[in-house]
PDB file of C-alpha atoms in Angstrom:
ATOM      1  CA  UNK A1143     -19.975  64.265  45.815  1.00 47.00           C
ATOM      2  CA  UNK A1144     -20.151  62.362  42.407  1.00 50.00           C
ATOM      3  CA  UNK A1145     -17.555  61.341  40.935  1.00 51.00           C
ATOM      4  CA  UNK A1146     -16.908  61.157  37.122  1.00 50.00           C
ATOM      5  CA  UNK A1147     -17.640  58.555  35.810  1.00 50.00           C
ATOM      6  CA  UNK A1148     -14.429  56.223  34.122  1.00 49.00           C
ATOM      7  CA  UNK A1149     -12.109  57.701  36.900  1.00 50.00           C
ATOM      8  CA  UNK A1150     -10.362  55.107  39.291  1.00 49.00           C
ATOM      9  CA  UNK A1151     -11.665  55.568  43.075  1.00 52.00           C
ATOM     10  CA  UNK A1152      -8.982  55.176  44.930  1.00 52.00           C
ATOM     11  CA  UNK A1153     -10.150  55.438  48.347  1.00 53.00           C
ATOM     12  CA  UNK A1154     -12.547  52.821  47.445  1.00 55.00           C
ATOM     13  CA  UNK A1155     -10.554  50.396  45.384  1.00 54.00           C
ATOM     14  CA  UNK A1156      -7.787  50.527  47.468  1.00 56.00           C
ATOM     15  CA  UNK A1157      -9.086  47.371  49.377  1.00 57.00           C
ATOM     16  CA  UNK A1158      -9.327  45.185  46.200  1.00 57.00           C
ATOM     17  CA  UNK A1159      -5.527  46.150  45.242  1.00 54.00           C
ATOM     18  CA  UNK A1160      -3.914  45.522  47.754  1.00 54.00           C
ATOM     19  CA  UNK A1161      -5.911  41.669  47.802  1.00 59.00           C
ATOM     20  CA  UNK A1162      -4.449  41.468  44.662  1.00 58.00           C
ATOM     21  CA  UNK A1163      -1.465  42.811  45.126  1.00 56.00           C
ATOM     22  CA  UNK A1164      -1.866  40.143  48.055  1.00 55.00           C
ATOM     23  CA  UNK A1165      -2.832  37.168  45.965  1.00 57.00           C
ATOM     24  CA  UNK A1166      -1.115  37.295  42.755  1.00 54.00           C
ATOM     25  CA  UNK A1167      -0.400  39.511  40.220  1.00 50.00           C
ATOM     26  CA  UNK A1168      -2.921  41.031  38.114  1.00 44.00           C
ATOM     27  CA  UNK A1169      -3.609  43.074  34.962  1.00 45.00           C
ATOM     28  CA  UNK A1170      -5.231  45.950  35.253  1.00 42.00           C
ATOM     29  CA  UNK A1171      -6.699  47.908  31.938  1.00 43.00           C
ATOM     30  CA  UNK A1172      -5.611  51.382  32.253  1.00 45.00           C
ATOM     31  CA  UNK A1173      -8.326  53.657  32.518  1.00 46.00           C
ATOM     32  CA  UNK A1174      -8.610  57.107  30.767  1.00 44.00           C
ATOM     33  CA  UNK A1175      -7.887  59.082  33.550  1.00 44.00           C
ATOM     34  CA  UNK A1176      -4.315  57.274  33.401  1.00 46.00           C
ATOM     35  CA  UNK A1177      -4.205  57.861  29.590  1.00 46.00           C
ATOM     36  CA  UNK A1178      -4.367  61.193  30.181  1.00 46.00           C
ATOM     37  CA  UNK A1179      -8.124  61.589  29.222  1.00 45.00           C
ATOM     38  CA  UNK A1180     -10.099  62.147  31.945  1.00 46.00           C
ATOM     39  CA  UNK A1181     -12.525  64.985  32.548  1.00 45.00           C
ATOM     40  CA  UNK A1182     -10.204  68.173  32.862  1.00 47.00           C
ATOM     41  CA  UNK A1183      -7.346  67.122  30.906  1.00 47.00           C
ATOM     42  CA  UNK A1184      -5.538  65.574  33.787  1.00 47.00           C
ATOM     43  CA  UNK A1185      -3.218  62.618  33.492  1.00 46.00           C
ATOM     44  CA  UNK A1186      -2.498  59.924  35.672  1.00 45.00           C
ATOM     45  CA  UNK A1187      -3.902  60.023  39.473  1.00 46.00           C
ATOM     46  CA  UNK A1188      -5.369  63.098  38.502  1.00 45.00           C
ATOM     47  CA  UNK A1189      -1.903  65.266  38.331  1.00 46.00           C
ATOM     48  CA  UNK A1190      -2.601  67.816  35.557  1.00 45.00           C
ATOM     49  CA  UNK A1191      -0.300  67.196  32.679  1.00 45.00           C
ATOM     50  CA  UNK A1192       2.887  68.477  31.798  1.00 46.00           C
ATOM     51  CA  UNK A1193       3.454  68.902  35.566  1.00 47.00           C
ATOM     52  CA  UNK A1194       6.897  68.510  35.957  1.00 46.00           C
ATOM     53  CA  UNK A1195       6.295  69.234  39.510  1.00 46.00           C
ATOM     54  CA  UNK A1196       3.832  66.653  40.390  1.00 45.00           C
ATOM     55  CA  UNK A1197       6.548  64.627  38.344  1.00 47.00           C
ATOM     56  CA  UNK A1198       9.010  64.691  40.408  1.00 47.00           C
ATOM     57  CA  UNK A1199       7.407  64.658  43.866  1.00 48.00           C
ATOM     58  CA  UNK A1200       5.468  60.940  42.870  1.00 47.00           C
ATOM     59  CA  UNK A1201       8.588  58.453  42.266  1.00 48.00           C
ATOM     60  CA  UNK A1202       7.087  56.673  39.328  1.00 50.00           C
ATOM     61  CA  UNK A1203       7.844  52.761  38.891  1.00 48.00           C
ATOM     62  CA  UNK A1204      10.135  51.359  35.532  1.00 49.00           C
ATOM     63  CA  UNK A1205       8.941  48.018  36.301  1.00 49.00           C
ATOM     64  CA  UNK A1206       5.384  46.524  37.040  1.00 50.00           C
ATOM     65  CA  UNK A1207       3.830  44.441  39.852  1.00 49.00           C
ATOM     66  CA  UNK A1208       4.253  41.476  37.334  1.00 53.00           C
ATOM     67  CA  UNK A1209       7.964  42.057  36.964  1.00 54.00           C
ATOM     68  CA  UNK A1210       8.530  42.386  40.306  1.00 50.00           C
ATOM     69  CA  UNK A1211       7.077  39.132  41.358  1.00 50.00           C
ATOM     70  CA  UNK A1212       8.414  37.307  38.538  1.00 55.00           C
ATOM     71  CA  UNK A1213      12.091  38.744  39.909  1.00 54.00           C
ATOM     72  CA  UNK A1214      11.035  37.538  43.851  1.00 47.00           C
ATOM     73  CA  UNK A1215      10.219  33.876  42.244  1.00 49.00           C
ATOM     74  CA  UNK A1216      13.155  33.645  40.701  1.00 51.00           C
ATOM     75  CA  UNK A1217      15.071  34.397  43.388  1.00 49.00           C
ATOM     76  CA  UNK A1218      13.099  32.849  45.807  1.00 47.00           C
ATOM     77  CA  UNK A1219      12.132  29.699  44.402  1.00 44.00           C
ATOM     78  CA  UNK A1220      14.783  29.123  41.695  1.00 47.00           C
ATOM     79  CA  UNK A1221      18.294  27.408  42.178  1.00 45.00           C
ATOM     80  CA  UNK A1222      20.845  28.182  39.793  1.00 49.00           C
ATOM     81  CA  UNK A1223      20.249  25.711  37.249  1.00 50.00           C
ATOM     82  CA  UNK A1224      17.129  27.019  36.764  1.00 50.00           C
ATOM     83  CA  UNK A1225      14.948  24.219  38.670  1.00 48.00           C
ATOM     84  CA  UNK A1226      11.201  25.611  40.229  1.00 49.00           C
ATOM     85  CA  UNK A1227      11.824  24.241  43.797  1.00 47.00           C
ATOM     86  CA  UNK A1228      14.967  24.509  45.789  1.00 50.00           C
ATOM     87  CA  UNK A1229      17.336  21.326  45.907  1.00 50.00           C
ATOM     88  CA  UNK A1230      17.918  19.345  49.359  1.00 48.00           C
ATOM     89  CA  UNK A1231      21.768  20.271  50.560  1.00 47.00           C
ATOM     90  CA  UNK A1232      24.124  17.807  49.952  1.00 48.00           C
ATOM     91  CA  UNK A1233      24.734  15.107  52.406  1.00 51.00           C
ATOM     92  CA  UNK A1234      28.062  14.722  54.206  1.00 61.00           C
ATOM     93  CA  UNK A1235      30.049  11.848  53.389  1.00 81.00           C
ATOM     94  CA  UNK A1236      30.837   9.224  56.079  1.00 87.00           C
ATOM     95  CA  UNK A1237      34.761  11.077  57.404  1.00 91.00           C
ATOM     96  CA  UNK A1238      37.281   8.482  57.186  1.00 92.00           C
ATOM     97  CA  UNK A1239      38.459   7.128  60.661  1.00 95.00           C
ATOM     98  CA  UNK A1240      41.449   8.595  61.098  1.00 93.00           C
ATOM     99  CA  UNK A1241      43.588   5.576  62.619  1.00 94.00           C
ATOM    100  CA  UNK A1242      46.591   7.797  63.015  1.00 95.00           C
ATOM    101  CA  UNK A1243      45.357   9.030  65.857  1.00 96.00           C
ATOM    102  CA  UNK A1244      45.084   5.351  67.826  1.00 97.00           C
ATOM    103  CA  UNK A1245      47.052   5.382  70.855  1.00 96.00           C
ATOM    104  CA  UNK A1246      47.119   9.359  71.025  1.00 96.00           C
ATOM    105  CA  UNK A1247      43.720  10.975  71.127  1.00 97.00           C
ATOM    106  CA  UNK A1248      41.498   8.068  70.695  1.00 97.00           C
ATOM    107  CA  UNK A1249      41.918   4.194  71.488  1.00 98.00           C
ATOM    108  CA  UNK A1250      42.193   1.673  68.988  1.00 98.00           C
ATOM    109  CA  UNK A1251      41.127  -2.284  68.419  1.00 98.00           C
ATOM    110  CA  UNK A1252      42.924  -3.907  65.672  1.00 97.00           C
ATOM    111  CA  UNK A1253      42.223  -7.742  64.792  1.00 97.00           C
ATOM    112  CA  UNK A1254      43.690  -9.174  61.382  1.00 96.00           C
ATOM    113  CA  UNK A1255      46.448  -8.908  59.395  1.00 94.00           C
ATOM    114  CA  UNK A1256      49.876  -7.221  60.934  1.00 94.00           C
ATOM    115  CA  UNK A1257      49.721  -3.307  60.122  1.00 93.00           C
ATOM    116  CA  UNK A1258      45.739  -3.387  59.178  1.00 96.00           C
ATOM    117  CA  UNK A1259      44.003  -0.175  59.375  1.00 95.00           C
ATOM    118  CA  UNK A1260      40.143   0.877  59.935  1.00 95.00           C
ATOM    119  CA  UNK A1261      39.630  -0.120  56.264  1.00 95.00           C
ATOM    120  CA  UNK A1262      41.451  -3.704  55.914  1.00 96.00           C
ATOM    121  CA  UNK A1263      41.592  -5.128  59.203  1.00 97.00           C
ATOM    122  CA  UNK A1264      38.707  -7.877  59.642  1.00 96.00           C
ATOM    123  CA  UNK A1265      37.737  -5.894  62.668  1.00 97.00           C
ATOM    124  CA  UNK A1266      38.642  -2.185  63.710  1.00 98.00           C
ATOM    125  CA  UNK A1267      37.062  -0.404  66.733  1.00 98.00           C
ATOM    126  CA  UNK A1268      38.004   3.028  68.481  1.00 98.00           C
ATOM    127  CA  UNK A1269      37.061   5.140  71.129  1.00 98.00           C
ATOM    128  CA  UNK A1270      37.365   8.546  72.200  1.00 97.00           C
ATOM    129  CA  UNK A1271      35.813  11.354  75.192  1.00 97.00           C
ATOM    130  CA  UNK A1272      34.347  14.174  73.875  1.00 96.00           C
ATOM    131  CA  UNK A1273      32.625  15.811  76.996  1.00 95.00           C
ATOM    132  CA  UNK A1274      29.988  13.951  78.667  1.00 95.00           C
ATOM    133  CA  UNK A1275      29.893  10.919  75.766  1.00 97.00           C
ATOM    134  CA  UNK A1276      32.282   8.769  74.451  1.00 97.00           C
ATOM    135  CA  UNK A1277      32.715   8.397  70.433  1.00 98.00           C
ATOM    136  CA  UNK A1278      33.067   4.887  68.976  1.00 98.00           C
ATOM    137  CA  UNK A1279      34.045   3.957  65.383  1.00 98.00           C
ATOM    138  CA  UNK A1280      33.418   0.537  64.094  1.00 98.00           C
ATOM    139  CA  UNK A1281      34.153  -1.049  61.267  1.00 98.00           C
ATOM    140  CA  UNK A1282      34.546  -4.972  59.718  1.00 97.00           C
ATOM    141  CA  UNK A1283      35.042  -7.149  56.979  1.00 95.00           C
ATOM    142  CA  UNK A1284      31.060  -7.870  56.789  1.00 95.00           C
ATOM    143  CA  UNK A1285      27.873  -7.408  54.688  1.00 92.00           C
ATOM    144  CA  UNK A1286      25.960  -7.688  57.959  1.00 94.00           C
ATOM    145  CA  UNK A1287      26.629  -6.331  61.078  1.00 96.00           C
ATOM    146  CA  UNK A1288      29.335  -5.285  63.714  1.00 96.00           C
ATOM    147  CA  UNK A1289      29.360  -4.947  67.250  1.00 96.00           C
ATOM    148  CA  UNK A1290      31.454  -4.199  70.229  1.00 97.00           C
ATOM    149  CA  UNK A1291      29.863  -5.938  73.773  1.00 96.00           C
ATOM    150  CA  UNK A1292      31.108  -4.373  77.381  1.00 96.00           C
ATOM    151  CA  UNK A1293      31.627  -7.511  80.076  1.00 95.00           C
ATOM    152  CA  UNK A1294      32.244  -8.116  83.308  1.00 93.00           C
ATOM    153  CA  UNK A1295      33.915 -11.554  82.460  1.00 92.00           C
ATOM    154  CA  UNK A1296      35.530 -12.512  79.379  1.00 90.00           C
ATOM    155  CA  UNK A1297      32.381 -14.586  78.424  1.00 88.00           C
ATOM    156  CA  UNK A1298      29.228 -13.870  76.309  1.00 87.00           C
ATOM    157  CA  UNK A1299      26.388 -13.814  78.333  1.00 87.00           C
ATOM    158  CA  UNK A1300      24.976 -10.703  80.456  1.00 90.00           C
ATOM    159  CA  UNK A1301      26.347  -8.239  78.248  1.00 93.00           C
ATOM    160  CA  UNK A1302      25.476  -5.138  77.429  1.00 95.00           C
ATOM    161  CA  UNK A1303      26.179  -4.685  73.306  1.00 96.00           C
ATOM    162  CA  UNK A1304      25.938  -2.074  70.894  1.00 97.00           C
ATOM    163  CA  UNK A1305      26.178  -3.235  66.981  1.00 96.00           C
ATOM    164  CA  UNK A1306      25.571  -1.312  63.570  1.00 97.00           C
ATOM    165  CA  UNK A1307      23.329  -3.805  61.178  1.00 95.00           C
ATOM    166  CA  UNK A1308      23.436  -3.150  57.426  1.00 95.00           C
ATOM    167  CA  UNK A1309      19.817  -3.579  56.108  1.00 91.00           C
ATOM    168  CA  UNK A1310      18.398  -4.628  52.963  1.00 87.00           C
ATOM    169  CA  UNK A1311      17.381  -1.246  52.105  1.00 88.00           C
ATOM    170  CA  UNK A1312      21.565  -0.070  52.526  1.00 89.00           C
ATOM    171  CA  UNK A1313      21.334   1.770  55.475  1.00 93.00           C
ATOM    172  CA  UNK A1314      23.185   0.747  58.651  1.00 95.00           C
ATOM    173  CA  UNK A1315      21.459   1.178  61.891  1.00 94.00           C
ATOM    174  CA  UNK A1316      22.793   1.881  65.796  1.00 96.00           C
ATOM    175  CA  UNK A1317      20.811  -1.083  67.572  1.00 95.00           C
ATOM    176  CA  UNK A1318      21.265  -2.196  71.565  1.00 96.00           C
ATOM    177  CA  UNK A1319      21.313  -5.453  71.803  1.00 95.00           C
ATOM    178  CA  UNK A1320      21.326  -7.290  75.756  1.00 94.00           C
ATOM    179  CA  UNK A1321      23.597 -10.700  75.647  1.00 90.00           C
ATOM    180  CA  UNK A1322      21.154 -13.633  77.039  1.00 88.00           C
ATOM    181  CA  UNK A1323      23.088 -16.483  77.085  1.00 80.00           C
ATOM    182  CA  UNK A1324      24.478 -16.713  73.418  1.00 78.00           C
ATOM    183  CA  UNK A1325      21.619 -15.122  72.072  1.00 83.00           C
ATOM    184  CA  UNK A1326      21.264 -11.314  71.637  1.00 87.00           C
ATOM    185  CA  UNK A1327      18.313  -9.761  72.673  1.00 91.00           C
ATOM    186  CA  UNK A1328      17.398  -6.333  71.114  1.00 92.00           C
ATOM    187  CA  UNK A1329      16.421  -3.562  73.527  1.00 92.00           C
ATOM    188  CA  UNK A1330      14.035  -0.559  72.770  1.00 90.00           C
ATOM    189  CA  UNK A1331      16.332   1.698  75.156  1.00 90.00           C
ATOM    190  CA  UNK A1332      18.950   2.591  73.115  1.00 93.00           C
ATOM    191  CA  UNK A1333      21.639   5.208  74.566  1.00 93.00           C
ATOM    192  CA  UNK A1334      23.083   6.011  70.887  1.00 94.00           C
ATOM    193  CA  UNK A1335      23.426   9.288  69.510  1.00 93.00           C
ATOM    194  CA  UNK A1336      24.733  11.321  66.731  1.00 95.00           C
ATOM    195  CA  UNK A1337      25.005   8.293  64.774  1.00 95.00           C
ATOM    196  CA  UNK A1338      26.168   7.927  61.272  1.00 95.00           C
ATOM    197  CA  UNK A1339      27.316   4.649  59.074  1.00 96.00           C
ATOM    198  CA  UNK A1340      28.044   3.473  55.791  1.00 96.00           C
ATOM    199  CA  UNK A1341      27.991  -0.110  53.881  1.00 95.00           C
ATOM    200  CA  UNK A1342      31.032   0.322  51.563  1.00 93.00           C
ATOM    201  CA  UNK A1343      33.153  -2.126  49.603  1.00 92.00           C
ATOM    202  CA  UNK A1344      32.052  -4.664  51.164  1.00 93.00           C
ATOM    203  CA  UNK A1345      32.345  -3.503  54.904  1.00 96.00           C
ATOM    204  CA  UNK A1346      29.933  -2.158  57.805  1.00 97.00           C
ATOM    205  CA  UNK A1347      31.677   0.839  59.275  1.00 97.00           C
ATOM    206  CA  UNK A1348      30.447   3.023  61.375  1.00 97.00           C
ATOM    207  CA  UNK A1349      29.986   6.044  64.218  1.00 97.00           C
ATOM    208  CA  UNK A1350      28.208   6.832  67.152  1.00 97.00           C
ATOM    209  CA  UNK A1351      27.983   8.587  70.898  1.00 97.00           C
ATOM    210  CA  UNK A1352      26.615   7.265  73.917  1.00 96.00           C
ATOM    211  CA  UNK A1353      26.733   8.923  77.394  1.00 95.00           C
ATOM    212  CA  UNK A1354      29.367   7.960  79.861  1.00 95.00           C
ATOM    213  CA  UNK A1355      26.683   7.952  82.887  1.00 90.00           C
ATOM    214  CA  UNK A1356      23.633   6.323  82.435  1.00 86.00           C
ATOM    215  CA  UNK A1357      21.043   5.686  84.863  1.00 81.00           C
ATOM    216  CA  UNK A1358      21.055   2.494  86.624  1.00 75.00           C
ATOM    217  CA  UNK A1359      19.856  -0.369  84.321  1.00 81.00           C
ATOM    218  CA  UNK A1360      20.730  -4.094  84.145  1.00 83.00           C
ATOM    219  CA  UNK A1361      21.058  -3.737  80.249  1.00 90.00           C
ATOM    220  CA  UNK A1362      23.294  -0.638  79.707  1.00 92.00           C
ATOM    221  CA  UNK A1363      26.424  -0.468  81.731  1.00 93.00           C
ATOM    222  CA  UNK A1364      28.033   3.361  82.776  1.00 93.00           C
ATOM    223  CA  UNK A1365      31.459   3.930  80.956  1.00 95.00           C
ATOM    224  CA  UNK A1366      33.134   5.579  83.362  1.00 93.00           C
ATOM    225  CA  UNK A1367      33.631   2.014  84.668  1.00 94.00           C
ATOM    226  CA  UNK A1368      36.137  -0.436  82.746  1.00 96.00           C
ATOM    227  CA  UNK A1369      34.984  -3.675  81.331  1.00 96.00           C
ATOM    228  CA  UNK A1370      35.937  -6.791  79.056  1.00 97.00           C
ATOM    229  CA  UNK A1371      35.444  -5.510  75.198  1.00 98.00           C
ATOM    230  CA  UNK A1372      33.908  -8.271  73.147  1.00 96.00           C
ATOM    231  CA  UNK A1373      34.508  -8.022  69.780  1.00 96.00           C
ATOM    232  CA  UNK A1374      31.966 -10.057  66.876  1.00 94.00           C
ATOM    233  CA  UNK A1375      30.683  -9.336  63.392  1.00 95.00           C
ATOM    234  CA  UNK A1376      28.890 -11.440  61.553  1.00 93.00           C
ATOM    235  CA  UNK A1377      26.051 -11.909  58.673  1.00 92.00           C
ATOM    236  CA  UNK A1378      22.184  -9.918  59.019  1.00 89.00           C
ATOM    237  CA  UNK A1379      19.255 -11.369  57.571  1.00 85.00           C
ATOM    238  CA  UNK A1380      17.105  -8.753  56.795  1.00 79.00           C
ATOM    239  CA  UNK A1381      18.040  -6.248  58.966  1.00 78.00           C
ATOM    240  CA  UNK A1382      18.075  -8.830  61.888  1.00 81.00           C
ATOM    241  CA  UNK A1383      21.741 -10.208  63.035  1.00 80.00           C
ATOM    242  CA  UNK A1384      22.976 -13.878  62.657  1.00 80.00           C
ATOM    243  CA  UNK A1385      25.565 -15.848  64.752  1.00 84.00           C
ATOM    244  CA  UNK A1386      29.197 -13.945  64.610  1.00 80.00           C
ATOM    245  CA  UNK A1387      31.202 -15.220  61.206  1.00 74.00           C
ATOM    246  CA  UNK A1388      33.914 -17.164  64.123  1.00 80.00           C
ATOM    247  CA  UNK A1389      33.226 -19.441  66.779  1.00 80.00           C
ATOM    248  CA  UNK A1390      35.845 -17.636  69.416  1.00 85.00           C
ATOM    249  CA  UNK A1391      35.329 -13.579  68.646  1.00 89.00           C
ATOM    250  CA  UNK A1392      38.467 -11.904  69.860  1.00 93.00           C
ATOM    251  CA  UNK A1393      38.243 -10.067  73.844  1.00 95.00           C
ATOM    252  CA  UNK A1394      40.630  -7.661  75.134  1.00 97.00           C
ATOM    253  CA  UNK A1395      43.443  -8.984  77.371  1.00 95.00           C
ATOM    254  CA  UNK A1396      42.462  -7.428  79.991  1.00 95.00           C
ATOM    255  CA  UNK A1397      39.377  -4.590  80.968  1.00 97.00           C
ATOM    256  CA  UNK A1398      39.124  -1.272  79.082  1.00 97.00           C
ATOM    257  CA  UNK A1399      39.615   1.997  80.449  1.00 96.00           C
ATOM    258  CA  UNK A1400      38.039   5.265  78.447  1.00 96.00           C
ATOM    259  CA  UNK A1401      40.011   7.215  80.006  1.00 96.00           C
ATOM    260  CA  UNK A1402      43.387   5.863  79.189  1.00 96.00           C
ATOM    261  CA  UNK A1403      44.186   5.388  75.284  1.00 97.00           C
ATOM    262  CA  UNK A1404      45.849   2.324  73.594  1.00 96.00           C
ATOM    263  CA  UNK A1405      46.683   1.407  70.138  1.00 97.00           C
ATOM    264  CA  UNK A1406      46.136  -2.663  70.802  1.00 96.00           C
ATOM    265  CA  UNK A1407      46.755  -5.061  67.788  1.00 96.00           C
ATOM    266  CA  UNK A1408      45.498  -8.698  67.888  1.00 96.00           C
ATOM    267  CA  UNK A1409      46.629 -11.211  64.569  1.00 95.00           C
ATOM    268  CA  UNK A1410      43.623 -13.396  63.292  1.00 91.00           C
ATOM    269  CA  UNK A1411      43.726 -16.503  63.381  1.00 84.00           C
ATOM    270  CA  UNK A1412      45.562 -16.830  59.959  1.00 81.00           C
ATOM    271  CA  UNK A1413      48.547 -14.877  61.950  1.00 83.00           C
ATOM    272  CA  UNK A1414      48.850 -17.028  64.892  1.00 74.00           C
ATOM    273  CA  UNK A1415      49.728 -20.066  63.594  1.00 60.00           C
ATOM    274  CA  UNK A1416      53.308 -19.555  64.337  1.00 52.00           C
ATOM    275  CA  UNK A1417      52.984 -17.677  67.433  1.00 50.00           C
ATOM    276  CA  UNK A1418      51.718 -20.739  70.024  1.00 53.00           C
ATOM    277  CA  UNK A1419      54.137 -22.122  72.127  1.00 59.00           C
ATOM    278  CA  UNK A1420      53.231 -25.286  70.868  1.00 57.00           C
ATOM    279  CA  UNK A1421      54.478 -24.544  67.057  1.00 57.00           C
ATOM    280  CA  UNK A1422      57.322 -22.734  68.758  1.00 60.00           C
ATOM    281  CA  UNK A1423      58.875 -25.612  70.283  1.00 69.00           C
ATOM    282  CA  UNK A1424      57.783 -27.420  67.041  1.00 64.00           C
ATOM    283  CA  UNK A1425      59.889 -25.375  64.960  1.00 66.00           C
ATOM    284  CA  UNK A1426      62.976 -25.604  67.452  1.00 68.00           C
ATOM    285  CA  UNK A1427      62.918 -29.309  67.453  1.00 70.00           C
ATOM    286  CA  UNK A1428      62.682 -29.424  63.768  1.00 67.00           C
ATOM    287  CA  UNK A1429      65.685 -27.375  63.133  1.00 69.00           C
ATOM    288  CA  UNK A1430      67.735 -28.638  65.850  1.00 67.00           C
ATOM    289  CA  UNK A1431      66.933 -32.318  63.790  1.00 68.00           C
ATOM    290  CA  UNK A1432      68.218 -30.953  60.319  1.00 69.00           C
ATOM    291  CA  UNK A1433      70.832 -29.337  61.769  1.00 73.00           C
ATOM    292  CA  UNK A1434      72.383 -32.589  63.563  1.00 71.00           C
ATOM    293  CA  UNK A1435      70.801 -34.912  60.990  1.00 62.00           C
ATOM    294  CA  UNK A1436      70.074 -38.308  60.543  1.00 51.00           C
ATOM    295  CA  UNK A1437      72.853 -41.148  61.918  1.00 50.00           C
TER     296      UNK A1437
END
């Protein structure tokens, strides 16, 4: 059966709306059956008009397909300032090592001045459990890089060492480095995770995981063992680390336990001068002269 002619088909155009509803939105001229003109006086969709019926049992639309996708893109695709695409999320700032906690829930390494903290000690390192890893924090008085080496001896050489480099682009990096002799050889295995750092006022702090068990390797020792720590910092050359910034890097007393927390302080050098024996006795016979005096 014909149909006449400047009447919408729906059955047949049904296809091409929904593509556009599909693709994009679209404008449509009205045609004159939806004026209201069509063959028969009927108006739109071919409802006769003034049929309050028909009216009511089609829900008609306020707003148009344009309308409605302008409102989706603007919801979608629009932040609140108004920008067309969506703005990264902010990045957490580097959390501040929390140094009252040495000696409670974490361990703590402090070399420098008497009552130093993470942020003005020349060298600050910490350690924690947390499950199957342990947590360390490191941090220095550096533009380079900071490390913290696990011995079997109180000597460099054979060590496994894990260090956080400051690079010329002002990132700072979780490298494994294996102790050769005195020089540090990098290693491609590296058991770091969940690592994080920052290069700020002047100082190379950072965080990281490794596991406690590892499989057996020469170059990465398990944790659940204690060791010697070795403590060094020291200048980077493009990413790549130098000889430590002192000729004698501090070592703990005696080997490290994860499992048992300390809060250990060690004076620098510029702190020691009065604590040797040596100046001791120095000072003793000094007094002991002014005191008698001269015959």
């Amino acid at each position: 059966m014909a149909r006449p002619p400047g009447r919408w088909c729906p059955d047949a155009w049904a296809p091409l709306l929904l593509l556009l509803l599909l693709t994009g939105p679209a404008t449509c001229a009205a045609s004159p059956a939806d004026d209201g003109a069509g063959p028969g006086g009927r108006g739109p969709r071919g409802r006769a008009r003034g049929d309050a019926g028909a009216d009511e049992a089609v829900p008609r639309h306020d707003s148009s397909y344009g309308t409605f996708a302008g409102e989706f893109y603007d919801l979608r695709y629009l932040s609140e300032e108004g920008y067309p695409f969506p703005t990264a999320p902010p990045v957490d700032p580097f959390a501040k090592i929390k140094v009252e906690d040495c000696g409670k829930t974490k361990g703590c390494f402090r070399y420098g001045k008497p009552g130093c903290n993470a942020e003005t000690c020349d060298y600050f390192l910490s350690y924690r459990m947390i499950g199957a890893d342990v947590e360390f924090e490191l941090s220095a008085d550096t533009d380079g890089w900071v490390a913290v080496g696990f011995s079997s001896d109180k000597k460099m050489g054979g060590d496994d060492v894990m260090a956080c480099v400051h690079d010329d682009n002002g990132r700072v990096r979780i490298q494994h480095f294996y102790n050769v002799g005195q020089w540090a050889k990098e290693i491609q295995r590296n058991p770091a995770r969940d690592e994080e750092g920052v290069f700020e006022n002047n100082r190379v702090t950072c965080r990281f995981k490794r596991p406690v068990n590892v499989p057996r390797d020469e170059t990465i020792v398990d944790l659940h063992l204690s060791w010697y720590y070795l403590f060094a910092w020291g200048p980077a050359i493009q990413g790549s680390i130098t000889r430590h910034d002192i000729d004698s890097p501090p070592v703990s007393e005696r080997v490290v336990s994860i499992y048992k927390y300390e809060d250990i302080f060690m004076p620098s050098a510029a702190y020691q001068t009065f604590s040797s024996p040596f100046c001791l006795l120095l000072i003793v016979a000094l007094t002991f002269y002014l005191l008698m005096g001269t015959p």
